[in-house]
mmCIF file of C-alpha atoms in Angstrom:
data_model
loop_
_atom_site.group_PDB
_atom_site.id
_atom_site.type_symbol
_atom_site.label_atom_id
_atom_site.label_comp_id
_atom_site.label_asym_id
_atom_site.label_seq_id
_atom_site.Cartn_x
_atom_site.Cartn_y
_atom_site.Cartn_z
ATOM 1 C CA MET A 239 9.835 16.788 -18.661
ATOM 2 C CA LEU A 240 7.697 13.652 -18.860
ATOM 3 C CA THR A 241 4.003 14.470 -18.865
ATOM 4 C CA PRO A 242 1.427 12.144 -17.289
ATOM 5 C CA GLU A 243 -0.120 11.696 -20.744
ATOM 6 C CA LEU A 244 3.193 10.446 -22.141
ATOM 7 C CA LEU A 245 3.762 8.059 -19.234
ATOM 8 C CA HIS A 246 0.205 6.740 -19.456
ATOM 9 C CA GLY A 247 0.623 6.304 -23.192
ATOM 10 C CA LEU A 248 3.477 3.840 -22.636
ATOM 11 C CA ARG A 249 0.849 1.288 -21.515
ATOM 12 C CA ASN A 250 3.532 -0.306 -19.358
ATOM 13 C CA LEU A 251 3.407 0.611 -15.683
ATOM 14 C CA SER A 252 6.833 -0.841 -14.872
ATOM 15 C CA LEU A 253 8.495 1.169 -17.646
ATOM 16 C CA ALA A 254 6.508 4.313 -16.813
ATOM 17 C CA ALA A 255 7.503 4.126 -13.138
ATOM 18 C CA ARG A 256 11.186 3.753 -13.956
ATOM 19 C CA GLN A 257 11.081 6.545 -16.542
ATOM 20 C CA ALA A 258 9.287 8.912 -14.157
ATOM 21 C CA ALA A 259 11.587 8.243 -11.206
ATOM 22 C CA GLU A 260 14.898 8.302 -13.055
ATOM 23 C CA GLY A 261 13.778 11.155 -15.320
ATOM 24 C CA PHE A 262 12.982 13.242 -12.253
ATOM 25 C CA LEU A 263 16.341 12.551 -10.610
ATOM 26 C CA ASN A 264 18.305 13.200 -13.785
ATOM 27 C CA GLY A 265 16.360 16.374 -14.622
ATOM 28 C CA ALA A 266 16.628 17.798 -11.122
ATOM 29 C CA HIS A 267 20.359 17.184 -11.061
ATOM 30 C CA ALA A 268 20.901 18.797 -14.470
ATOM 31 C CA SER A 269 19.116 21.957 -13.328
ATOM 32 C CA ARG A 270 21.530 22.587 -10.405
ATOM 33 C CA ARG A 271 25.156 23.673 -10.253
ATOM 34 C CA HIS A 272 27.576 21.667 -8.173
ATOM 35 C CA GLY A 273 27.534 22.912 -4.593
ATOM 36 C CA ALA A 274 30.536 24.698 -3.157
ATOM 37 C CA GLY A 275 32.577 22.612 -0.771
ATOM 38 C CA MET A 276 31.292 19.230 -2.023
ATOM 39 C CA GLU A 277 33.684 16.402 -1.149
ATOM 40 C CA PHE A 278 33.927 14.666 -4.529
ATOM 41 C CA SER A 279 36.034 11.891 -3.018
ATOM 42 C CA GLN A 280 32.840 10.874 -1.161
ATOM 43 C CA TYR A 281 30.139 11.795 -3.708
ATOM 44 C CA ARG A 282 29.634 11.710 -7.452
ATOM 45 C CA PRO A 283 26.691 13.012 -9.536
ATOM 46 C CA TYR A 284 23.748 10.695 -10.170
ATOM 47 C CA GLN A 285 23.528 9.195 -13.669
ATOM 48 C CA PRO A 286 20.533 7.302 -15.125
ATOM 49 C CA GLY A 287 20.847 3.614 -14.315
ATOM 50 C CA ASP A 288 22.842 4.123 -11.091
ATOM 51 C CA ASP A 289 21.911 2.101 -8.019
ATOM 52 C CA LEU A 290 19.475 4.365 -6.151
ATOM 53 C CA ARG A 291 20.332 2.667 -2.867
ATOM 54 C CA ARG A 292 23.557 4.686 -2.910
ATOM 55 C CA LEU A 293 21.782 8.009 -3.459
ATOM 56 C CA ASP A 294 22.243 10.494 -0.619
ATOM 57 C CA TRP A 295 18.556 11.102 0.134
ATOM 58 C CA ARG A 296 19.259 13.566 2.929
ATOM 59 C CA LEU A 297 21.318 15.771 0.635
ATOM 60 C CA ALA A 298 18.603 15.491 -2.023
ATOM 61 C CA ALA A 299 15.901 16.556 0.413
ATOM 62 C CA ARG A 300 17.879 19.590 1.574
ATOM 63 C CA SER A 301 19.088 20.887 -1.758
ATOM 64 C CA ASP A 302 17.481 19.010 -4.695
ATOM 65 C CA ARG A 303 21.009 17.935 -5.714
ATOM 66 C CA TYR A 304 21.364 14.249 -6.529
ATOM 67 C CA TYR A 305 24.682 12.597 -5.658
ATOM 68 C CA LEU A 306 25.704 9.022 -4.935
ATOM 69 C CA ARG A 307 27.668 8.138 -1.826
ATOM 70 C CA GLU A 308 30.911 6.274 -2.409
ATOM 71 C CA SER A 309 30.267 4.363 0.820
ATOM 72 C CA GLU A 310 26.840 2.929 1.603
ATOM 73 C CA VAL A 311 24.844 3.823 4.707
ATOM 74 C CA ASP A 312 21.744 1.830 5.646
ATOM 75 C CA THR A 313 18.833 4.274 5.838
ATOM 76 C CA SER A 314 16.043 1.918 4.778
ATOM 77 C CA LEU A 315 12.540 2.123 6.231
ATOM 78 C CA THR A 316 9.010 0.829 5.626
ATOM 79 C CA VAL A 317 6.773 2.643 3.135
ATOM 80 C CA HIS A 318 3.022 1.938 3.082
ATOM 81 C CA LEU A 319 1.224 3.145 -0.046
ATOM 82 C CA LEU A 320 -2.553 3.716 0.086
ATOM 83 C CA LEU A 321 -4.771 4.094 -2.970
ATOM 84 C CA ASP A 322 -8.294 5.490 -2.697
ATOM 85 C CA ALA A 323 -10.248 3.344 -5.187
ATOM 86 C CA SER A 324 -13.698 4.818 -4.593
ATOM 87 C CA ALA A 325 -15.765 5.671 -7.687
ATOM 88 C CA SER A 326 -14.937 9.392 -7.703
ATOM 89 C CA MET A 327 -11.415 8.418 -8.779
ATOM 90 C CA ASN A 328 -12.936 7.539 -12.168
ATOM 91 C CA HIS A 329 -13.353 11.251 -12.934
ATOM 92 C CA ARG A 330 -11.585 11.994 -16.228
ATOM 93 C CA ASP A 331 -9.587 15.146 -16.919
ATOM 94 C CA ASP A 332 -9.364 16.905 -20.270
ATOM 95 C CA ASN A 333 -5.988 15.214 -20.933
ATOM 96 C CA GLY A 334 -7.739 11.835 -21.057
ATOM 97 C CA LEU A 335 -6.464 10.556 -17.696
ATOM 98 C CA THR A 336 -8.714 9.630 -14.827
ATOM 99 C CA LYS A 337 -7.598 10.309 -11.278
ATOM 100 C CA LEU A 338 -7.081 6.548 -10.936
ATOM 101 C CA ASP A 339 -4.788 6.519 -13.994
ATOM 102 C CA TYR A 340 -2.661 9.294 -12.489
ATOM 103 C CA ALA A 341 -2.619 7.647 -9.054
ATOM 104 C CA ARG A 342 -1.400 4.373 -10.587
ATOM 105 C CA LEU A 343 1.526 6.151 -12.264
ATOM 106 C CA LEU A 344 2.412 8.086 -9.131
ATOM 107 C CA LEU A 345 2.281 5.181 -6.685
ATOM 108 C CA ALA A 346 4.189 2.907 -9.065
ATOM 109 C CA SER A 347 6.929 5.551 -9.313
ATOM 110 C CA LEU A 348 7.123 5.947 -5.531
ATOM 111 C CA ALA A 349 7.246 2.161 -5.099
ATOM 112 C CA TYR A 350 10.123 1.988 -7.574
ATOM 113 C CA LEU A 351 12.075 4.698 -5.730
ATOM 114 C CA ALA A 352 11.437 3.105 -2.338
ATOM 115 C CA GLN A 353 12.421 -0.375 -3.475
ATOM 116 C CA GLN A 354 15.572 0.870 -5.189
ATOM 117 C CA GLN A 355 16.572 2.557 -1.935
ATOM 118 C CA GLY A 356 16.199 -0.770 -0.109
ATOM 119 C CA ASP A 357 12.974 0.127 1.678
ATOM 120 C CA SER A 358 10.269 -2.380 2.461
ATOM 121 C CA VAL A 359 7.252 -1.207 0.501
ATOM 122 C CA GLY A 360 3.623 -2.304 0.709
ATOM 123 C CA LEU A 361 0.359 -1.310 -0.941
ATOM 124 C CA THR A 362 -3.264 -1.216 0.153
ATOM 125 C CA ILE A 363 -6.075 -0.526 -2.297
ATOM 126 C CA LEU A 364 -9.113 0.879 -0.496
ATOM 127 C CA SER A 365 -12.492 -0.021 -1.994
ATOM 128 C CA PRO A 366 -15.938 -0.826 -0.567
ATOM 129 C CA ALA A 367 -15.570 -4.442 -1.706
ATOM 130 C CA GLY A 368 -12.705 -4.820 0.772
ATOM 131 C CA LEU A 369 -9.016 -4.158 1.158
ATOM 132 C CA ARG A 370 -6.477 -5.448 -1.316
ATOM 133 C CA HIS A 371 -3.389 -5.537 0.823
ATOM 134 C CA LEU A 372 0.203 -6.376 -0.054
ATOM 135 C CA PRO A 373 2.283 -6.431 3.148
ATOM 136 C CA ALA A 374 5.521 -4.473 3.020
ATOM 137 C CA ARG A 375 8.475 -6.424 1.634
ATOM 138 C CA ALA A 376 11.928 -5.585 0.330
ATOM 139 C CA ASP A 377 12.425 -8.598 -1.964
ATOM 140 C CA THR A 378 12.868 -8.315 -5.729
ATOM 141 C CA ARG A 379 9.415 -9.767 -6.502
ATOM 142 C CA GLN A 380 7.560 -7.053 -4.616
ATOM 143 C CA LEU A 381 7.565 -4.460 -7.394
ATOM 144 C CA PRO A 382 5.871 -6.776 -9.932
ATOM 145 C CA ARG A 383 3.240 -7.575 -7.285
ATOM 146 C CA ILE A 384 2.583 -3.876 -6.699
ATOM 147 C CA TYR A 385 2.465 -3.086 -10.418
ATOM 148 C CA HIS A 386 -0.025 -5.895 -11.034
ATOM 149 C CA ALA A 387 -2.250 -4.785 -8.154
ATOM 150 C CA LEU A 388 -2.246 -1.201 -9.435
ATOM 151 C CA GLU A 389 -2.870 -2.200 -13.051
ATOM 152 C CA THR A 390 -5.873 -4.342 -12.113
ATOM 153 C CA ALA A 391 -7.360 -1.935 -9.547
ATOM 154 C CA GLU A 392 -10.816 -0.611 -10.367
ATOM 155 C CA ALA A 393 -12.551 2.357 -8.760
ATOM 156 C CA ALA A 394 -16.112 1.725 -7.569
ATOM 157 C CA GLY A 395 -18.571 2.666 -4.841
ATOM 158 C CA GLN A 396 -17.896 4.810 -1.824
ATOM 159 C CA PHE A 397 -14.917 4.904 0.515
ATOM 160 C CA PRO A 398 -14.815 1.806 2.773
ATOM 161 C CA ASN A 399 -16.443 1.920 6.185
ATOM 162 C CA ALA A 400 -14.605 1.721 9.506
ATOM 163 C CA ALA A 401 -15.146 -2.039 9.902
ATOM 164 C CA THR A 402 -13.549 -2.733 6.522
ATOM 165 C CA LEU A 403 -10.593 -0.496 7.349
ATOM 166 C CA ALA A 404 -10.008 -1.844 10.864
ATOM 167 C CA PRO A 405 -7.278 -4.393 9.923
ATOM 168 C CA LEU A 406 -5.015 -1.562 8.729
ATOM 169 C CA THR A 407 -4.678 -0.159 12.236
ATOM 170 C CA ALA A 408 -4.824 -3.396 14.219
ATOM 171 C CA ARG A 409 -1.144 -3.369 15.160
ATOM 172 C CA ARG A 410 1.632 -0.859 15.545
ATOM 173 C CA GLN A 411 4.329 -0.801 12.878
ATOM 174 C CA ARG A 412 6.583 2.165 12.218
ATOM 175 C CA ALA A 413 6.137 3.263 8.594
ATOM 176 C CA LEU A 414 5.823 6.216 6.268
ATOM 177 C CA THR A 415 2.234 6.143 4.999
ATOM 178 C CA VAL A 416 1.602 7.748 1.599
ATOM 179 C CA CYS A 417 -2.074 8.172 0.687
ATOM 180 C CA VAL A 418 -3.343 9.281 -2.742
ATOM 181 C CA SER A 419 -6.986 10.363 -2.613
ATOM 182 C CA ASP A 420 -9.361 13.008 -3.925
ATOM 183 C CA LEU A 421 -10.776 13.284 -0.376
ATOM 184 C CA TYR A 422 -14.391 12.985 -1.521
ATOM 185 C CA GLU A 423 -16.222 11.403 1.384
ATOM 186 C CA GLU A 424 -19.649 11.321 2.985
ATOM 187 C CA GLY A 425 -18.398 12.024 6.485
ATOM 188 C CA ALA A 426 -14.826 12.127 7.720
ATOM 189 C CA GLU A 427 -13.919 8.484 7.057
ATOM 190 C CA ILE A 428 -10.680 9.213 5.163
ATOM 191 C CA ASN A 429 -9.502 11.647 7.804
ATOM 192 C CA ALA A 430 -10.393 9.163 10.554
ATOM 193 C CA LEU A 431 -8.342 6.416 8.874
ATOM 194 C CA LEU A 432 -5.279 8.626 8.440
ATOM 195 C CA THR A 433 -5.551 9.826 12.042
ATOM 196 C CA ARG A 434 -5.492 6.224 13.274
ATOM 197 C CA LEU A 435 -2.612 5.342 10.946
ATOM 198 C CA ARG A 436 -0.595 8.268 12.228
ATOM 199 C CA ALA A 437 -1.163 7.038 15.783
ATOM 200 C CA VAL A 438 -0.008 3.476 15.070
ATOM 201 C CA SER A 439 2.531 3.981 12.260
ATOM 202 C CA GLY A 440 3.933 7.513 12.392
ATOM 203 C CA ASP A 441 4.355 9.890 9.459
ATOM 204 C CA VAL A 442 1.542 10.410 6.929
ATOM 205 C CA LEU A 443 2.025 12.051 3.527
ATOM 206 C CA LEU A 444 -1.372 12.960 2.070
ATOM 207 C CA LEU A 445 -1.365 13.639 -1.677
ATOM 208 C CA HIS A 446 -4.705 15.284 -2.490
ATOM 209 C CA LEU A 447 -5.439 14.597 -6.139
ATOM 210 C CA LEU A 448 -7.830 16.716 -8.201
ATOM 211 C CA ALA A 449 -8.480 16.923 -11.937
ATOM 212 C CA ASP A 450 -7.515 20.129 -13.710
ATOM 213 C CA ASN A 451 -11.062 20.534 -15.044
ATOM 214 C CA GLU A 452 -12.357 20.358 -11.467
ATOM 215 C CA LEU A 453 -9.984 23.109 -10.410
ATOM 216 C CA LYS A 454 -10.697 25.382 -13.381
ATOM 217 C CA PHE A 455 -14.336 24.387 -13.904
ATOM 218 C CA ASN A 456 -13.880 24.997 -17.608
ATOM 219 C CA TYR A 457 -17.279 23.636 -18.635
ATOM 220 C CA LYS A 458 -19.560 25.690 -20.862
ATOM 221 C CA GLY A 459 -23.304 26.326 -20.856
ATOM 222 C CA ALA A 460 -25.917 23.907 -19.543
ATOM 223 C CA VAL A 461 -24.282 20.840 -18.006
ATOM 224 C CA THR A 462 -25.580 17.800 -16.136
ATOM 225 C CA PHE A 463 -23.184 16.517 -13.475
ATOM 226 C CA LYS A 464 -23.417 13.042 -11.977
ATOM 227 C CA ASP A 465 -21.985 12.054 -8.621
ATOM 228 C CA LEU A 466 -19.895 8.967 -9.442
ATOM 229 C CA GLU A 467 -20.339 7.524 -5.955
ATOM 230 C CA THR A 468 -24.026 8.176 -5.219
ATOM 231 C CA GLY A 469 -25.483 8.486 -8.730
ATOM 232 C CA ARG A 470 -27.169 11.789 -7.910
ATOM 233 C CA THR A 471 -27.381 14.289 -10.767
ATOM 234 C CA LEU A 472 -27.336 18.081 -10.871
ATOM 235 C CA GLN A 473 -28.196 20.348 -13.795
ATOM 236 C CA LEU A 474 -26.764 23.855 -13.921
ATOM 237 C CA ASP A 475 -25.414 26.603 -16.143
ATOM 238 C CA ALA A 476 -21.649 26.294 -15.835
ATOM 239 C CA ASP A 477 -20.914 29.877 -16.863
ATOM 240 C CA GLN A 478 -23.279 31.304 -14.244
ATOM 241 C CA GLN A 479 -22.123 28.988 -11.464
ATOM 242 C CA ARG A 480 -18.379 29.201 -12.106
ATOM 243 C CA PRO A 481 -17.589 32.118 -9.724
ATOM 244 C CA ALA A 482 -19.538 30.591 -6.828
ATOM 245 C CA TYR A 483 -18.112 27.123 -7.506
ATOM 246 C CA GLN A 484 -14.525 28.327 -7.577
ATOM 247 C CA GLN A 485 -14.973 30.341 -4.398
ATOM 248 C CA GLN A 486 -16.447 27.363 -2.552
ATOM 249 C CA LEU A 487 -13.746 25.063 -3.929
ATOM 250 C CA GLN A 488 -10.945 27.334 -2.744
ATOM 251 C CA GLU A 489 -12.547 27.648 0.690
ATOM 252 C CA TRP A 490 -12.785 23.843 0.922
ATOM 253 C CA LEU A 491 -9.200 23.328 -0.219
ATOM 254 C CA GLN A 492 -7.890 25.908 2.237
ATOM 255 C CA ALA A 493 -9.899 24.420 5.116
ATOM 256 C CA THR A 494 -8.772 20.899 4.178
ATOM 257 C CA ALA A 495 -5.100 21.878 4.053
ATOM 258 C CA GLN A 496 -5.281 23.665 7.398
ATOM 259 C CA ALA A 497 -7.180 20.859 9.127
ATOM 260 C CA THR A 498 -4.926 18.063 7.896
ATOM 261 C CA ARG A 499 -1.749 19.936 8.789
ATOM 262 C CA ARG A 500 -3.098 20.637 12.282
ATOM 263 C CA GLN A 501 -3.508 16.892 12.681
ATOM 264 C CA GLY A 502 0.124 16.365 11.766
ATOM 265 C CA PHE A 503 -0.275 15.149 8.185
ATOM 266 C CA ASP A 504 2.077 16.348 5.463
ATOM 267 C CA TYR A 505 -0.513 17.629 2.947
ATOM 268 C CA HIS A 506 0.049 18.486 -0.705
ATOM 269 C CA GLN A 507 -2.482 19.217 -3.431
ATOM 270 C CA LEU A 508 -1.872 17.744 -6.890
ATOM 271 C CA SER A 509 -3.485 18.059 -10.308
ATOM 272 C CA THR A 510 -3.811 15.265 -12.870
ATOM 273 C CA ALA A 511 -2.509 17.741 -15.475
ATOM 274 C CA GLU A 512 0.886 18.269 -13.824
ATOM 275 C CA PRO A 513 4.001 16.072 -14.090
ATOM 276 C CA LEU A 514 4.766 13.684 -11.228
ATOM 277 C CA ASP A 515 7.870 15.640 -10.225
ATOM 278 C CA ARG A 516 6.420 17.668 -7.362
ATOM 279 C CA ALA A 517 4.834 14.634 -5.720
ATOM 280 C CA ILE A 518 8.083 12.678 -6.059
ATOM 281 C CA ARG A 519 10.005 15.582 -4.513
ATOM 282 C CA GLU A 520 7.637 15.731 -1.526
ATOM 283 C CA PHE A 521 7.943 11.975 -1.065
ATOM 284 C CA LEU A 522 11.748 12.213 -0.976
ATOM 285 C CA ARG A 523 11.626 15.047 1.544
ATOM 286 C CA ARG A 524 9.218 13.203 3.818
ATOM 287 C CA ARG A 525 11.213 10.003 3.438
ATOM 288 C CA ASN A 526 14.309 11.885 4.604
ATOM 289 C CA THR A 527 12.651 13.112 7.793
ATOM 290 C CA SER A 528 11.198 9.661 8.480
ATOM 291 C CA GLY A 529 14.459 7.831 8.000
#
């Protein structure tokens, strides 16, 4: 299984995206037996390098089995990728990756899968300096555009305000919106944006990204923490505060998951220490129900 450290170490986002996407499909197929009753005159097993536009995504979403259709069916849609590029995404995990590093790998992999399926795919990078927006396209030059935008994205400041975000919801366009964010916000600005996007575009897949050292709080002794977005600092004894911190964190995560699902978002929590496989699987499942 390809780890995020290995993919990041390639220092080539295009190669990393292809390796992650095709490695996931090949690995998932190898872990399953052929299903009883499969019509092999209509399907054959996926092999690395196959045209993903012929992959039966509905079968994959139901069973995690990856087969190619012998006859093509047009199931393309529009995928809108959102990257939270506020300063908190600069937080670095113990594996050396920042949240932004992990988000780049993940979104590049999803863009590759979507484009190979024939989807129109676009990207918006959300930062206080303004929106960097690539409208959804299905042409062959779109992936290099997305890779370049992700590679050059920098995390800074706080999440954009409503006025900056307004162009994203100015018109209705049916799409699957995929947002990668750590959900650190002053008010409810991220939630408000996703609520508006769901109203004008449809399905929203929210991938809530946290660092493993945030989840485990594996710091020792006296530590000074600095808020990457506000600059405020806090000194504490990590060993003494760990139980209270972890309790409050779990309460926040549970409340966040419940609230977002009530609003109709498809919510999944991720860690920067885990492979991309689970996020890719959730994307494929949501893509199936949106198609």
